[in-house]
Tab-separated table of C-alpha atoms in Angstrom:
chain	number	residue	atom	x	y	z
A	1	MET	CA	-67.196	-139.036	-91.558
A	2	THR	CA	-67.234	-136.633	-88.625
A	3	THR	CA	-64.347	-135.624	-86.547
A	4	LEU	CA	-64.414	-135.167	-83.136
A	5	ASP	CA	-61.282	-133.159	-82.038
A	6	CYS	CA	-60.608	-133.579	-78.000
A	7	GLY	CA	-58.143	-130.514	-78.134
A	8	GLN	CA	-55.411	-130.503	-75.346
A	9	GLN	CA	-58.067	-130.779	-72.402
A	10	LEU	CA	-61.347	-132.482	-71.889
A	11	SER	CA	-63.330	-131.968	-68.831
A	12	ILE	CA	-66.593	-132.510	-66.961
A	13	ALA	CA	-67.255	-128.826	-67.962
A	14	GLN	CA	-67.346	-129.881	-71.289
A	15	LEU	CA	-69.609	-133.188	-71.309
A	16	GLU	CA	-72.762	-131.734	-71.915
A	17	ASP	CA	-71.547	-130.469	-75.174
A	18	TRP	CA	-69.738	-133.743	-75.872
A	19	TYR	CA	-72.543	-135.972	-75.101
A	20	LEU	CA	-74.918	-134.145	-77.494
A	21	ARG	CA	-71.993	-134.276	-80.111
A	22	CYS	CA	-71.863	-138.002	-79.653
A	23	LEU	CA	-75.614	-138.416	-79.651
A	24	LYS	CA	-75.796	-136.622	-83.300
A	25	ILE	CA	-73.271	-139.004	-84.265
A	26	VAL	CA	-74.937	-142.083	-83.351
A	27	LEU	CA	-78.343	-141.129	-84.386
A	28	ALA	CA	-77.001	-140.047	-87.607
A	29	CYS	CA	-75.117	-143.433	-88.048
A	30	ASP	CA	-71.802	-141.276	-89.208
A	31	ASP	CA	-68.227	-143.075	-89.109
A	32	VAL	CA	-66.387	-141.040	-86.618
A	33	PHE	CA	-62.617	-140.039	-86.339
A	34	ILE	CA	-61.824	-139.064	-82.798
A	35	ASP	CA	-58.433	-136.853	-82.501
A	36	VAL	CA	-56.581	-137.597	-79.102
A	37	SER	CA	-53.242	-136.851	-80.453
A	38	ARG	CA	-52.932	-133.409	-78.774
A	39	LEU	CA	-54.849	-134.425	-75.434
A	40	GLN	CA	-52.667	-133.600	-72.340
A	41	LYS	CA	-55.582	-133.721	-69.658
A	42	ILE	CA	-58.849	-135.694	-69.525
A	43	ASP	CA	-60.782	-136.349	-66.269
A	44	THR	CA	-62.294	-139.711	-65.673
A	45	ALA	CA	-65.672	-138.513	-66.369
A	46	ALA	CA	-64.773	-137.514	-69.869
A	47	LEU	CA	-62.891	-140.768	-70.462
A	48	GLN	CA	-65.778	-142.787	-69.558
A	49	LEU	CA	-67.695	-140.620	-72.109
A	50	LEU	CA	-65.386	-141.469	-74.918
A	51	TYR	CA	-65.318	-145.144	-73.875
A	52	GLN	CA	-69.357	-145.450	-73.740
A	53	PHE	CA	-69.514	-143.344	-77.003
A	54	HIS	CA	-66.810	-145.956	-78.382
A	55	ILE	CA	-68.862	-149.137	-77.224
A	56	GLN	CA	-72.241	-147.917	-78.201
A	57	ALA	CA	-71.024	-146.868	-81.858
A	58	GLN	CA	-69.749	-150.069	-82.359
A	59	GLN	CA	-72.719	-151.616	-81.501
A	60	VAL	CA	-74.636	-149.761	-83.921
A	61	GLY	CA	-72.135	-150.483	-86.604
A	62	ILE	CA	-70.345	-146.905	-86.696
A	63	LYS	CA	-66.807	-147.213	-87.716
A	64	VAL	CA	-64.512	-145.348	-84.956
A	65	ILE	CA	-61.230	-144.391	-85.755
A	66	TRP	CA	-58.891	-143.060	-83.670
A	67	SER	CA	-55.758	-140.600	-84.280
A	68	ASP	CA	-52.511	-141.493	-82.707
A	69	MET	CA	-52.953	-141.174	-79.200
A	70	SER	CA	-50.994	-138.534	-76.827
A	71	GLU	CA	-48.720	-140.105	-74.010
A	72	SER	CA	-51.263	-138.575	-71.373
A	73	PHE	CA	-54.224	-140.114	-73.166
A	74	GLN	CA	-52.575	-143.610	-72.961
A	75	ASP	CA	-51.560	-143.124	-69.489
A	76	ALA	CA	-55.063	-142.149	-68.567
A	77	ILE	CA	-56.635	-145.521	-70.408
A	78	ILE	CA	-53.991	-147.470	-68.314
A	79	LEU	CA	-54.704	-145.929	-65.033
A	80	SER	CA	-58.394	-146.319	-65.565
A	81	GLY	CA	-58.496	-149.918	-65.994
A	82	LEU	CA	-60.745	-149.508	-69.047
A	83	SER	CA	-59.855	-152.048	-72.081
A	84	PHE	CA	-60.942	-151.441	-75.391
A	85	THR	CA	-59.789	-151.707	-78.735
A	86	MET	CA	-59.109	-148.540	-80.815
A	87	GLU	CA	-58.527	-148.999	-84.556
A	88	SER	CA	-55.937	-146.229	-85.317
A	89	GLN	CA	-55.890	-144.043	-88.773
A	90	GLN	CA	-52.060	-144.097	-88.346
A	91	THR	CA	-50.123	-145.797	-85.676
A	92	SER	CA	-46.700	-144.287	-85.425
A	93	THR	CA	-46.393	-145.905	-81.940
A	94	GLY	CA	-47.347	-149.195	-83.075
A	95	LEU	CA	-50.345	-149.512	-80.588
A	96	ASN	CA	-53.518	-150.568	-82.198
A	97	ALA	CA	-55.050	-151.718	-79.159
A	98	MET	CA	-55.084	-150.315	-75.472
A	99	GLU	CA	-55.608	-153.644	-73.692
A	100	LYS	CA	-52.830	-153.381	-71.437
A	101	ASN	CA	-54.579	-155.303	-68.549
């Protein structure tokens, strides 16, 4: 399983590197753990990249597991209007899906 650690900030400046990392995971068909637990700032382009990666990974049979989500990440999902189910490795907040809309 590959880990994608989003750190504290994910912005458009990092997208080229993130796109290549996500593409390698899809091509290798590796299951992935996405750590958004410390994420305090994410811009719309970065959020869209994670969303598209999540969808594409599921379409090719890759298991995507999300860490507990930081409050900032949860807020970004809600404000963006994106809606997708996130399987969480641990759910201390009790949220398995971000289908708030």
